[in-house]
PDB file of C-alpha atoms in Angstrom:
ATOM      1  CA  UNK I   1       0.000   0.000   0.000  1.00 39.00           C
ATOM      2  CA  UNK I   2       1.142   4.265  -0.934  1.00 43.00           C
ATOM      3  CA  UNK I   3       2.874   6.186   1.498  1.00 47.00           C
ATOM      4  CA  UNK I   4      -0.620   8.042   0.625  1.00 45.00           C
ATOM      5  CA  UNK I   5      -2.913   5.263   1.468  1.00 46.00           C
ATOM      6  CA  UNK I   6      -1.310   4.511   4.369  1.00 40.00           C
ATOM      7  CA  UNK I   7      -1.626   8.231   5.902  1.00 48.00           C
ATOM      8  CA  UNK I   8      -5.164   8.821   4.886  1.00 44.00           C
ATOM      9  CA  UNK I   9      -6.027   5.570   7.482  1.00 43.00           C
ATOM     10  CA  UNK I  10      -3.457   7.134  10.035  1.00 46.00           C
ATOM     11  CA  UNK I  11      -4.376   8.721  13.112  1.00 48.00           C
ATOM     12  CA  UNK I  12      -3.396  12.206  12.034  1.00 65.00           C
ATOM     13  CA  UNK I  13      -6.135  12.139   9.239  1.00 67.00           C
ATOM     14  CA  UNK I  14      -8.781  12.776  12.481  1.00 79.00           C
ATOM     15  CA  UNK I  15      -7.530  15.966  13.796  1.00 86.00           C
ATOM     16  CA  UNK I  16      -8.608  18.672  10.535  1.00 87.00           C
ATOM     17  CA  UNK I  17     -11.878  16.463  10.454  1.00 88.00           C
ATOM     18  CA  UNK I  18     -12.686  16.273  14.029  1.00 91.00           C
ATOM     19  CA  UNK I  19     -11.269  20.279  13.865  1.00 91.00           C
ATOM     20  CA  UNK I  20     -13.283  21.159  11.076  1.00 92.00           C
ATOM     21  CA  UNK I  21     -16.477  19.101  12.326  1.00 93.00           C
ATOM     22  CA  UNK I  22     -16.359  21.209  15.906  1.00 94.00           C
ATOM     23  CA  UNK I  23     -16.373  24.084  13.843  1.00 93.00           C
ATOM     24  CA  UNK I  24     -19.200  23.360  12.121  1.00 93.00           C
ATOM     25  CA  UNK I  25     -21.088  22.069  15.060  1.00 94.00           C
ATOM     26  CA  UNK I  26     -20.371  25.500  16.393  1.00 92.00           C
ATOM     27  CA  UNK I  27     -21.564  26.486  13.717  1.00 91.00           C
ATOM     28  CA  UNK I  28     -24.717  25.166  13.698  1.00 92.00           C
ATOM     29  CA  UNK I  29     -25.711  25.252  17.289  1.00 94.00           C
ATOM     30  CA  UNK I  30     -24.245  29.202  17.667  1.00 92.00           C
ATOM     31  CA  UNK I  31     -27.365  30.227  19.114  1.00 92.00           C
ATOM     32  CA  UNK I  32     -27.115  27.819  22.160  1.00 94.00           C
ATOM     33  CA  UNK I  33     -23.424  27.839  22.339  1.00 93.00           C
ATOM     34  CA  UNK I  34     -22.679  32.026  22.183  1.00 92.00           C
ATOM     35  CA  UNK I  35     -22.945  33.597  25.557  1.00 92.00           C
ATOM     36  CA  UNK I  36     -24.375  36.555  24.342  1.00 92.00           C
ATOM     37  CA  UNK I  37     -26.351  38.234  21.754  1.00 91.00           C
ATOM     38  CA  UNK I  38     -23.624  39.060  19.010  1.00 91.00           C
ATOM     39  CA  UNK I  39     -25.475  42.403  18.421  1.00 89.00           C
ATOM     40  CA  UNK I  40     -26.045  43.450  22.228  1.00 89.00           C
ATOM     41  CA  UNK I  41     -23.870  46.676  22.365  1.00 90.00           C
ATOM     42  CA  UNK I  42     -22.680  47.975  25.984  1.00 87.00           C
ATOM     43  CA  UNK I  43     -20.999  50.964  25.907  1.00 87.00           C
ATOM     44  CA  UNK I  44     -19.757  50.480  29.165  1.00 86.00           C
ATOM     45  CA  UNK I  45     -17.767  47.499  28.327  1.00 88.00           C
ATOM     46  CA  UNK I  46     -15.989  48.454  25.642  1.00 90.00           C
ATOM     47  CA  UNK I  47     -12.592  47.809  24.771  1.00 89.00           C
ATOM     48  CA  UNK I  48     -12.484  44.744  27.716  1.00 90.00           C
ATOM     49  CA  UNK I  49      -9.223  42.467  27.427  1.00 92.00           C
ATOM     50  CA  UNK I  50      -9.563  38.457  27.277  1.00 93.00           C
ATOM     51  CA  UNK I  51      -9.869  37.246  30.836  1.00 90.00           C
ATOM     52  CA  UNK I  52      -6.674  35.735  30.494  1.00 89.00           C
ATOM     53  CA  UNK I  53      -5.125  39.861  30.172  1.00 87.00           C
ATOM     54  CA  UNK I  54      -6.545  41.150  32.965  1.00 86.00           C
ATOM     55  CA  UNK I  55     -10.285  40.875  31.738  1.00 83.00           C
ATOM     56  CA  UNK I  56     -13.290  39.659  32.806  1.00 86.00           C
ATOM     57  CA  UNK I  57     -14.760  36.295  32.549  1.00 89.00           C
ATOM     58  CA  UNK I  58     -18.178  37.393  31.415  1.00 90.00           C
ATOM     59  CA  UNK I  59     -16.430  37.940  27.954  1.00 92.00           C
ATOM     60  CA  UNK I  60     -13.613  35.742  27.902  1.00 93.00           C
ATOM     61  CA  UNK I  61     -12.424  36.900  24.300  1.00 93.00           C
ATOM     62  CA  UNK I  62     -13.367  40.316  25.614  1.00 91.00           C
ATOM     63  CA  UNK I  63     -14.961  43.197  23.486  1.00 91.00           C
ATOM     64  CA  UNK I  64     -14.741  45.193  20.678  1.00 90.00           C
ATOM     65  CA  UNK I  65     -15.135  49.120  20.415  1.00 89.00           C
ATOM     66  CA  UNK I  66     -19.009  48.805  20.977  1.00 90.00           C
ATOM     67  CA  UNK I  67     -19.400  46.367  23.629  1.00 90.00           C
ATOM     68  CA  UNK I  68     -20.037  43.279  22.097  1.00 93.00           C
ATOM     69  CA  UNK I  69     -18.812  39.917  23.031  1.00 93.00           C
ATOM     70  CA  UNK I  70     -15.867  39.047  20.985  1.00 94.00           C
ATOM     71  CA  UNK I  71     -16.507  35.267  21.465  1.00 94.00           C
ATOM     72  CA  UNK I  72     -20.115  35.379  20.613  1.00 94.00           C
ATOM     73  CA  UNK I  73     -19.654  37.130  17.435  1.00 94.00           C
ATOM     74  CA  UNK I  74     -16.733  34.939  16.334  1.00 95.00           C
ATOM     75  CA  UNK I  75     -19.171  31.408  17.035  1.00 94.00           C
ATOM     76  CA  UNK I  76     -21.851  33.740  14.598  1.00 94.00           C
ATOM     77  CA  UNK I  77     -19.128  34.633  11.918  1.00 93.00           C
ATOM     78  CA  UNK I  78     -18.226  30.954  11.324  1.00 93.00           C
ATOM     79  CA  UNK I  79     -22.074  30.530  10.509  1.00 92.00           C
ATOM     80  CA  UNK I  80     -21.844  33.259   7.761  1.00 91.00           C
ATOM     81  CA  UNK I  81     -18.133  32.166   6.186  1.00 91.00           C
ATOM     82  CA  UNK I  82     -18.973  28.781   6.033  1.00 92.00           C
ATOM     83  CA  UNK I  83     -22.696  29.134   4.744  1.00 93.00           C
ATOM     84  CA  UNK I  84     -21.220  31.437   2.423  1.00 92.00           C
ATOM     85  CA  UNK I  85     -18.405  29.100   1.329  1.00 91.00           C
ATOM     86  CA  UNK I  86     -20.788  26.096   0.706  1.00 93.00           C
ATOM     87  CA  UNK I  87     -23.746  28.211  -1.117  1.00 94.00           C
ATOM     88  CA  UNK I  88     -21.150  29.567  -3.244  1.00 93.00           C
ATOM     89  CA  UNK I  89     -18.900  26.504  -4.337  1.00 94.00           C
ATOM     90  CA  UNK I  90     -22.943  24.921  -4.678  1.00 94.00           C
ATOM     91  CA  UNK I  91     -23.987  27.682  -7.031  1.00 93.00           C
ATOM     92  CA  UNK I  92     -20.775  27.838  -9.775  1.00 92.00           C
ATOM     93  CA  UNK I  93     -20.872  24.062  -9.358  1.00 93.00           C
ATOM     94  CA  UNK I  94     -23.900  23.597 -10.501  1.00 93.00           C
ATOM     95  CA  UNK I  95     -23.923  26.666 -13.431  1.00 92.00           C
ATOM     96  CA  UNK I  96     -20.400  24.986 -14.516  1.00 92.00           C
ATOM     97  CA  UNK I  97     -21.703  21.357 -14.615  1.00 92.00           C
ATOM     98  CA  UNK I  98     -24.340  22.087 -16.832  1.00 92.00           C
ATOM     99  CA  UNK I  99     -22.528  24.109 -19.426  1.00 92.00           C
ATOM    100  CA  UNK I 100     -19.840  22.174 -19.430  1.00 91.00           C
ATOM    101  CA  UNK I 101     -21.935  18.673 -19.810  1.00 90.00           C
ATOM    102  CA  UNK I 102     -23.672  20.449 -22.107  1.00 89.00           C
ATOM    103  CA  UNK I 103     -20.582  22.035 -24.402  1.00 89.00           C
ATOM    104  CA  UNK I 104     -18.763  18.874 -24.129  1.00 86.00           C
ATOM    105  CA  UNK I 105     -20.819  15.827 -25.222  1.00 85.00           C
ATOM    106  CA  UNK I 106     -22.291  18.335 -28.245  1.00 87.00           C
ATOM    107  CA  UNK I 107     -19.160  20.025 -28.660  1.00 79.00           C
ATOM    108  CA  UNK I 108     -18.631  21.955 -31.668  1.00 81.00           C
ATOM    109  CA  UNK I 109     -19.740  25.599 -32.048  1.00 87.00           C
ATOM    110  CA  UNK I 110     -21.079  25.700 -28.581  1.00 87.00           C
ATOM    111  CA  UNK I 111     -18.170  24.224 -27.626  1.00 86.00           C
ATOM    112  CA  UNK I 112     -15.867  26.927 -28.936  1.00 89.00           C
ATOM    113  CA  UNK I 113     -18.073  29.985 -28.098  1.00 91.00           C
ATOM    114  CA  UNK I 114     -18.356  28.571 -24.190  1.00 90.00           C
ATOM    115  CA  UNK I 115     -14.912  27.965 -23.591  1.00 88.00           C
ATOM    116  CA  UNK I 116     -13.481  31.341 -25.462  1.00 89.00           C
ATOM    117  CA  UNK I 117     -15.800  33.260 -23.163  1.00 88.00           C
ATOM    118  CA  UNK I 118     -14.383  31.591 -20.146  1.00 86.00           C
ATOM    119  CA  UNK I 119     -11.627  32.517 -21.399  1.00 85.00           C
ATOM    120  CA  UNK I 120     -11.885  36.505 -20.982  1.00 85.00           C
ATOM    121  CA  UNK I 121     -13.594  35.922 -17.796  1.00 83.00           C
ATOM    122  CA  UNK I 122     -10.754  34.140 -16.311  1.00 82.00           C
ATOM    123  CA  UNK I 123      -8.386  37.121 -17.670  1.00 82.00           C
ATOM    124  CA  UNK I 124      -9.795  39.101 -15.191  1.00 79.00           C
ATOM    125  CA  UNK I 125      -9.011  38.415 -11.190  1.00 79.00           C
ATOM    126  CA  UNK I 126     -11.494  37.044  -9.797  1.00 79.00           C
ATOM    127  CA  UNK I 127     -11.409  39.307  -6.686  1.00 79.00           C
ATOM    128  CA  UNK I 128     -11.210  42.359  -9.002  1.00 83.00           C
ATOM    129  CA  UNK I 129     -14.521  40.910 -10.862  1.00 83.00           C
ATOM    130  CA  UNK I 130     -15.737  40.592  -8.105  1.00 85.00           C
ATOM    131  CA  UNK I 131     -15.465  43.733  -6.770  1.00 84.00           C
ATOM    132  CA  UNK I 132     -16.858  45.417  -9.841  1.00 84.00           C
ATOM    133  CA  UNK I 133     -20.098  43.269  -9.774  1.00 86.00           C
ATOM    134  CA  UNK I 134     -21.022  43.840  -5.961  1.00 87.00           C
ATOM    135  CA  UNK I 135     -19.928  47.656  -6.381  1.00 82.00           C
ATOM    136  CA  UNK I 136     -22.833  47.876  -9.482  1.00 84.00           C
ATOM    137  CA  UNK I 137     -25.753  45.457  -7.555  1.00 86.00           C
ATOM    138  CA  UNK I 138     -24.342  46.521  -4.184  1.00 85.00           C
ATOM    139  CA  UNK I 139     -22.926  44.339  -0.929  1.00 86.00           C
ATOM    140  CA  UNK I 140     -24.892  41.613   1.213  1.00 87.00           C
ATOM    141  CA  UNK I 141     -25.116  38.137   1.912  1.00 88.00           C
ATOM    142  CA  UNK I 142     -27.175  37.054  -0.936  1.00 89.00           C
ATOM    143  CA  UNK I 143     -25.209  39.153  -3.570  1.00 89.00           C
ATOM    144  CA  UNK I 144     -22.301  37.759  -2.337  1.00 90.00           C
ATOM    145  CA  UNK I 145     -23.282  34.372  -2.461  1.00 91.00           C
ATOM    146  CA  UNK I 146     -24.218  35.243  -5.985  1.00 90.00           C
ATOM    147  CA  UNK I 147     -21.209  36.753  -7.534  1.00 90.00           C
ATOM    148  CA  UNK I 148     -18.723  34.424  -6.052  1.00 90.00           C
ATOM    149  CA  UNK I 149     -21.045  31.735  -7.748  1.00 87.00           C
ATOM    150  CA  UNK I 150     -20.961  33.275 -11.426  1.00 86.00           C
ATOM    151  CA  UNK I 151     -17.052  34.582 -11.188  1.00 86.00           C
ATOM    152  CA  UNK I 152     -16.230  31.128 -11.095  1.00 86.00           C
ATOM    153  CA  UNK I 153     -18.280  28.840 -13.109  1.00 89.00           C
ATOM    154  CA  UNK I 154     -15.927  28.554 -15.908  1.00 89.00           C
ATOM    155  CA  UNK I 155     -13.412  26.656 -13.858  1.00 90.00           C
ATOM    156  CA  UNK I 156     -16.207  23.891 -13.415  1.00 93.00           C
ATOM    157  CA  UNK I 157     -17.057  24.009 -16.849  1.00 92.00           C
ATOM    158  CA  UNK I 158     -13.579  23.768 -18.122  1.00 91.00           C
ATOM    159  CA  UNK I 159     -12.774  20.558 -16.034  1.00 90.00           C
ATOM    160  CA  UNK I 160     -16.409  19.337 -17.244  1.00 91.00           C
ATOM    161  CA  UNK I 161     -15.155  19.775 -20.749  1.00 90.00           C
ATOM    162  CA  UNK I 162     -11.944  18.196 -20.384  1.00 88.00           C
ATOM    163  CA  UNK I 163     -13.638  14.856 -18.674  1.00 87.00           C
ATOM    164  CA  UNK I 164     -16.482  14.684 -21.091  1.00 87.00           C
ATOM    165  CA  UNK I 165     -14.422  14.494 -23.758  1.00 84.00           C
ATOM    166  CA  UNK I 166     -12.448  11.740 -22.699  1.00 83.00           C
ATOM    167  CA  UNK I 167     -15.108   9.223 -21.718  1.00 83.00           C
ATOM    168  CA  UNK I 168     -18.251  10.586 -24.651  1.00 76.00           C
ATOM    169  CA  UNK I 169     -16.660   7.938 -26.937  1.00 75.00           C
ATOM    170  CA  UNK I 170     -15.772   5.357 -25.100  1.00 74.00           C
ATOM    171  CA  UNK I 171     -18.083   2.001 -25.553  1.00 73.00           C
ATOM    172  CA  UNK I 172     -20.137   2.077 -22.571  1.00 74.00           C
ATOM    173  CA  UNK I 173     -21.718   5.213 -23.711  1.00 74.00           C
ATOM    174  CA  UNK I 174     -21.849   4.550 -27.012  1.00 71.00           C
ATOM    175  CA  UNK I 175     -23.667   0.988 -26.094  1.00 80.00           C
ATOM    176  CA  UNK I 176     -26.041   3.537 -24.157  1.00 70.00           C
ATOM    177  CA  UNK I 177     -26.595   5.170 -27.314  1.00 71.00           C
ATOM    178  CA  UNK I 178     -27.182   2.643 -29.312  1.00 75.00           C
ATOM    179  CA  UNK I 179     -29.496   1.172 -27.306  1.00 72.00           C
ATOM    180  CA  UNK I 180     -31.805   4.592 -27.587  1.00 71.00           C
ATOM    181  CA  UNK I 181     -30.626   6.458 -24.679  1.00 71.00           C
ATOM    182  CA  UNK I 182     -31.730  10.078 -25.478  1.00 75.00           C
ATOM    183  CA  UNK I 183     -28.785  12.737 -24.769  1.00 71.00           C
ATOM    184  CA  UNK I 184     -30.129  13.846 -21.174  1.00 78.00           C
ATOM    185  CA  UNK I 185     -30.359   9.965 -20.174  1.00 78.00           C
ATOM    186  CA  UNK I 186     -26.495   9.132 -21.291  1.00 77.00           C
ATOM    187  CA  UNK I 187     -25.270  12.945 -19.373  1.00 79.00           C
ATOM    188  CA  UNK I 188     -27.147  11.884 -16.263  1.00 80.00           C
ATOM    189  CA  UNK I 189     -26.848   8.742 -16.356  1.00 79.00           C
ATOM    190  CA  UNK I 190     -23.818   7.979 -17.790  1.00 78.00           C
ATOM    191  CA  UNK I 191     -21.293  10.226 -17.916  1.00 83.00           C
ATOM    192  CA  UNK I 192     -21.843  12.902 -14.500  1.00 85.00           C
ATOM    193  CA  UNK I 193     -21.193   9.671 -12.789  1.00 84.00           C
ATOM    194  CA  UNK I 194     -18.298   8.773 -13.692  1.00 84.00           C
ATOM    195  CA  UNK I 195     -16.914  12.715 -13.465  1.00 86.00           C
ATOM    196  CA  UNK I 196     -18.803  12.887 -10.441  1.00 86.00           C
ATOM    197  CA  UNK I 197     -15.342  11.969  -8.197  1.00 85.00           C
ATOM    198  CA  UNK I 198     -13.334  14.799 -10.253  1.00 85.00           C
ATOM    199  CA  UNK I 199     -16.496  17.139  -9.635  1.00 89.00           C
ATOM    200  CA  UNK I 200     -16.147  16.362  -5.818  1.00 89.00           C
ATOM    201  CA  UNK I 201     -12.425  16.899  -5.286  1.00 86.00           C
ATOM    202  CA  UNK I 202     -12.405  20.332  -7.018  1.00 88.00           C
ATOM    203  CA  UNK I 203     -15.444  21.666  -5.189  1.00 90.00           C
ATOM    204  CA  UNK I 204     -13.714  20.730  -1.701  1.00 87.00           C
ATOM    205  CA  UNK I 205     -10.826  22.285  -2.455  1.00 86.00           C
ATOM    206  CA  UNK I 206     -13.053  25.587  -3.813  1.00 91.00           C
ATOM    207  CA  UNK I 207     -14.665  25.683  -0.062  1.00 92.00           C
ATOM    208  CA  UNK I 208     -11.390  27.493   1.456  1.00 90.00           C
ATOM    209  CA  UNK I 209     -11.226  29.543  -1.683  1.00 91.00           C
ATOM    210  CA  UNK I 210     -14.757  30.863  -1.142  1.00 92.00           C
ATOM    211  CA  UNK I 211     -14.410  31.327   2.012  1.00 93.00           C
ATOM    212  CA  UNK I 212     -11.076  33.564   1.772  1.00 91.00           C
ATOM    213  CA  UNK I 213     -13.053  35.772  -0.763  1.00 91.00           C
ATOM    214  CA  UNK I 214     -16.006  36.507   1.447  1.00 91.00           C
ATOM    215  CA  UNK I 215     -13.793  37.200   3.907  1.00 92.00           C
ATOM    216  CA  UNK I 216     -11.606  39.652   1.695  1.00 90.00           C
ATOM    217  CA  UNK I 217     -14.978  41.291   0.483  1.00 90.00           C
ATOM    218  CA  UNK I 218     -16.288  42.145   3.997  1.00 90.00           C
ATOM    219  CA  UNK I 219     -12.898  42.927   5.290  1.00 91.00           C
ATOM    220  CA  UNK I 220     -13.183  46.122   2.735  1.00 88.00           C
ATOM    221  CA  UNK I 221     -17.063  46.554   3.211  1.00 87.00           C
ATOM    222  CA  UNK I 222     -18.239  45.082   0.433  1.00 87.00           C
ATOM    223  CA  UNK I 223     -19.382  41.733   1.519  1.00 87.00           C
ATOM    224  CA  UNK I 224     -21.832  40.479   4.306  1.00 87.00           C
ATOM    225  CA  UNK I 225     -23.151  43.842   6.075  1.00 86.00           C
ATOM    226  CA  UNK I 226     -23.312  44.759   9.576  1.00 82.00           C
ATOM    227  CA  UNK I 227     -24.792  44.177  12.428  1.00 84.00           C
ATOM    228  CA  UNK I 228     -24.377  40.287  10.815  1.00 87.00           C
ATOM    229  CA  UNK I 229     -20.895  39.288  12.053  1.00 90.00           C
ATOM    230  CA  UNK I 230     -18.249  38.217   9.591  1.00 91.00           C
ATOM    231  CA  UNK I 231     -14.605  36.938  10.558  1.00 93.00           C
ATOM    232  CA  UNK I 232     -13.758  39.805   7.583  1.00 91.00           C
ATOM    233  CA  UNK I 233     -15.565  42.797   8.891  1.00 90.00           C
ATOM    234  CA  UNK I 234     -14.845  42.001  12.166  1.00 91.00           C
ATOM    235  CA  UNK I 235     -10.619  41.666  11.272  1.00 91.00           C
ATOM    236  CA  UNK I 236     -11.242  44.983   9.642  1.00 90.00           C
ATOM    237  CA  UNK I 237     -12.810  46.623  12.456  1.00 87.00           C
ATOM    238  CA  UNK I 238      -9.890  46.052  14.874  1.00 85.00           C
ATOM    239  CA  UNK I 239      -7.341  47.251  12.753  1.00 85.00           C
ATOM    240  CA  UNK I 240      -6.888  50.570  13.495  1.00 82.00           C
ATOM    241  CA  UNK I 241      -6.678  49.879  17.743  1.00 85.00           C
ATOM    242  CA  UNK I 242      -4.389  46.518  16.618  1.00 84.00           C
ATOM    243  CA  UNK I 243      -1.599  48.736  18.825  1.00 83.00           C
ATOM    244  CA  UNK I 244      -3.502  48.720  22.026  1.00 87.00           C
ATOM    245  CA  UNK I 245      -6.941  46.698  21.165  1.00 90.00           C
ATOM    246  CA  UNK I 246      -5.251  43.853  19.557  1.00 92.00           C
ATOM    247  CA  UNK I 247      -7.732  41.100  20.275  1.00 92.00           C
ATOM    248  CA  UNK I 248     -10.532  42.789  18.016  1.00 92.00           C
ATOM    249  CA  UNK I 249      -8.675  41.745  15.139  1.00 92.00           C
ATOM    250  CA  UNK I 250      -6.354  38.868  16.186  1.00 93.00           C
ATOM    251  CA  UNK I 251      -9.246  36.463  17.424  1.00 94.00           C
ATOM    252  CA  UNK I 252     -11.306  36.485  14.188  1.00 94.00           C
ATOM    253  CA  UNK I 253      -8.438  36.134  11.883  1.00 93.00           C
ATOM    254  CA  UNK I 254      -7.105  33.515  13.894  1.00 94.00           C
ATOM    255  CA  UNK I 255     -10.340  31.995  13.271  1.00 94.00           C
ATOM    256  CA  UNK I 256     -10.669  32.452   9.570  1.00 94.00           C
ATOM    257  CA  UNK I 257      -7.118  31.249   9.365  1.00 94.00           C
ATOM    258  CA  UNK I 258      -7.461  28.093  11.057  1.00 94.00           C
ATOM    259  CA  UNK I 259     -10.297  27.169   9.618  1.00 94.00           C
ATOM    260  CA  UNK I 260      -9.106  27.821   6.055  1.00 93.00           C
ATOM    261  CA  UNK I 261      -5.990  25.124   6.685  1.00 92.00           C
ATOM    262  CA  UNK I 262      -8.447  22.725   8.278  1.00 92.00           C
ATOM    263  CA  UNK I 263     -10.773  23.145   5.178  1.00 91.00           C
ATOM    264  CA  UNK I 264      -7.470  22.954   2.948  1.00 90.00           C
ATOM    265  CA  UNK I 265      -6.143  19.889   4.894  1.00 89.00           C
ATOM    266  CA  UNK I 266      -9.736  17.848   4.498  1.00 89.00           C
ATOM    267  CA  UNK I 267     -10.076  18.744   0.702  1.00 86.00           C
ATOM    268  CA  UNK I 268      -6.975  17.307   0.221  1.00 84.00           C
ATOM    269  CA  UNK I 269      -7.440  14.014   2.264  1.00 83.00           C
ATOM    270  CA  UNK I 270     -10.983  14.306  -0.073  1.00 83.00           C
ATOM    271  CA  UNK I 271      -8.062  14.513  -3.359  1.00 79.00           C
ATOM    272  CA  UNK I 272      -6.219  11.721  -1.842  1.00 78.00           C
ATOM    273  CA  UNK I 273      -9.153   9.093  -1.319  1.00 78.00           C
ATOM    274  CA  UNK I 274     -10.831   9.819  -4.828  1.00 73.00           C
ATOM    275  CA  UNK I 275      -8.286  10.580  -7.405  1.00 61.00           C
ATOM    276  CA  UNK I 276      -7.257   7.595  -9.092  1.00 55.00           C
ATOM    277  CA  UNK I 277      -4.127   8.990 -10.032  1.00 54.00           C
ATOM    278  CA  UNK I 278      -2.878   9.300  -6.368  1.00 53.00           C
ATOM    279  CA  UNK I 279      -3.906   5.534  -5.686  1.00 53.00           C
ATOM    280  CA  UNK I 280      -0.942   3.033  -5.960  1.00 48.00           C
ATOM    281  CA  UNK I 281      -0.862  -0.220  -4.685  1.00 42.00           C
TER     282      UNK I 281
END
């Protein structure tokens, strides 16, 4: 068995899952698990250090420049970089899939047209394209979720392409055919499955990527709004006090940070198990 193999059923493979799964959990259950209401301001307790600097242990992270639970917000800004990372990756997924199914079994014309317009898409950053799309329809959760989804469908679609051609001609689908198999039958049937694993391994990898760009958007105003917490906004908030105040923005990067290798780590252990061209025996 790999050198590969054989660390994917090591015991190191269950610390970025069981990582990554807390976070989630956390997540999930943030109403239950936050100590306060993220949005609660107290002017009076502004500016508090973590307990373990001399603050109190009613905010252990302590505040920001409003009041607010540090902790609390950070358990609520996981829920709105990882929702955003997953509705994202889900939307250009599923716009890239079906153009590229589509452009690659018919190929041709469509083909051609699909792929050169990918083309001067992807010769613009996608954080710059970004940008000018959300400055024009404006910021939010929804938008956001939106133009990370159509700044990156091509990427899909190009991998799509490249799959689909390989395995169109090959006999099982052509037995398919021949057997009367309309064209939405054999794509659905017979070819997205076998892509399927390729499909999989790109999007988990795309997660991280997503969730670095929300982050990058609200971090300049531009992405999730407030009062809604975001590990971005929240970075951004604390950087002008990051002399004295340094907590503000440490915790929440820290946050984004170590979730993003934890996200990075599992996508590739995802990579490992399904590519077939990382599997030696």
């Amino acid at each position: 068995m790999s050198k590969t193999r054989s660390r994917l059923t090591g015991w190191p493979v269950f610390i970025p899952a069981a990582g990554l799964a807390l976070i989630v959990v956390m997540a999930l259950f943030a109403p239950w698990l936050a100590p306060h209401d993220p949005a609660t301001q107290s002017l009076g307790d502004r500016l508090l250090p973590p307990v373990f600097n001399g603050g109190s242990a009613k905010y252990p992270l302590g505040t920001d420049e409003l009041g607010r639970d540090l902790l609390s917000r950070i358990i609520y800004g996981a829920r709105v970089s990882i929702l955003v990372g997953l509705l994202a990756v889900l939307v250009r997924m599923a716009a890239g899939v079906a153009i590229g199914l589509t452009a690659g079994y018919f190929g041709g014309r469509l083909r051609t047209v699909v792929l050169r317009f990918g083309d001067v898409q992807m010769a613009l950053p996608s954080l710059i394209l970004a940008l000018g799309i959300i400055a024009a329809i404006g910021p939010g959760f929804t938008n956001v979720v939106i133009v990370l989804g159509i700044t990156g469908w091509i990427l899909y679609t190009r991998l799509v392409v490249s799959q689909v051609l390989l395995i169109r001609n090959l006999d099982y689908v052509n037995g398919a055919r021949l057997l009367g198999a309309g064209h939405t039958r054999i794509l659905w049937r017979h070819v997205l499955p076998n892509i399927a694993p390729s499909i999989i391994v790109y999007a988990s990898l795309d997660v991280g990527m997503m969730m670095y760009m929300e982050a990058s958007l609200s971090f300049i105003g531009l992405g999730v709004q407030p009062p809604t917490p975001s590990w971005g906004s929240m970075t951004s908030a604390g950087q002008a006090l990051l002399a004295t105040q340094w907590w503000i923005s440490t915790f929440p990067g820290a946050a984004l940070l170590i979730t993003l290798i934890l996200v990075n780590i599992v996508g590739e252990q995802i990579r490992d198990r399904l590519d077939p061209r990382l599997k030696r025996f």
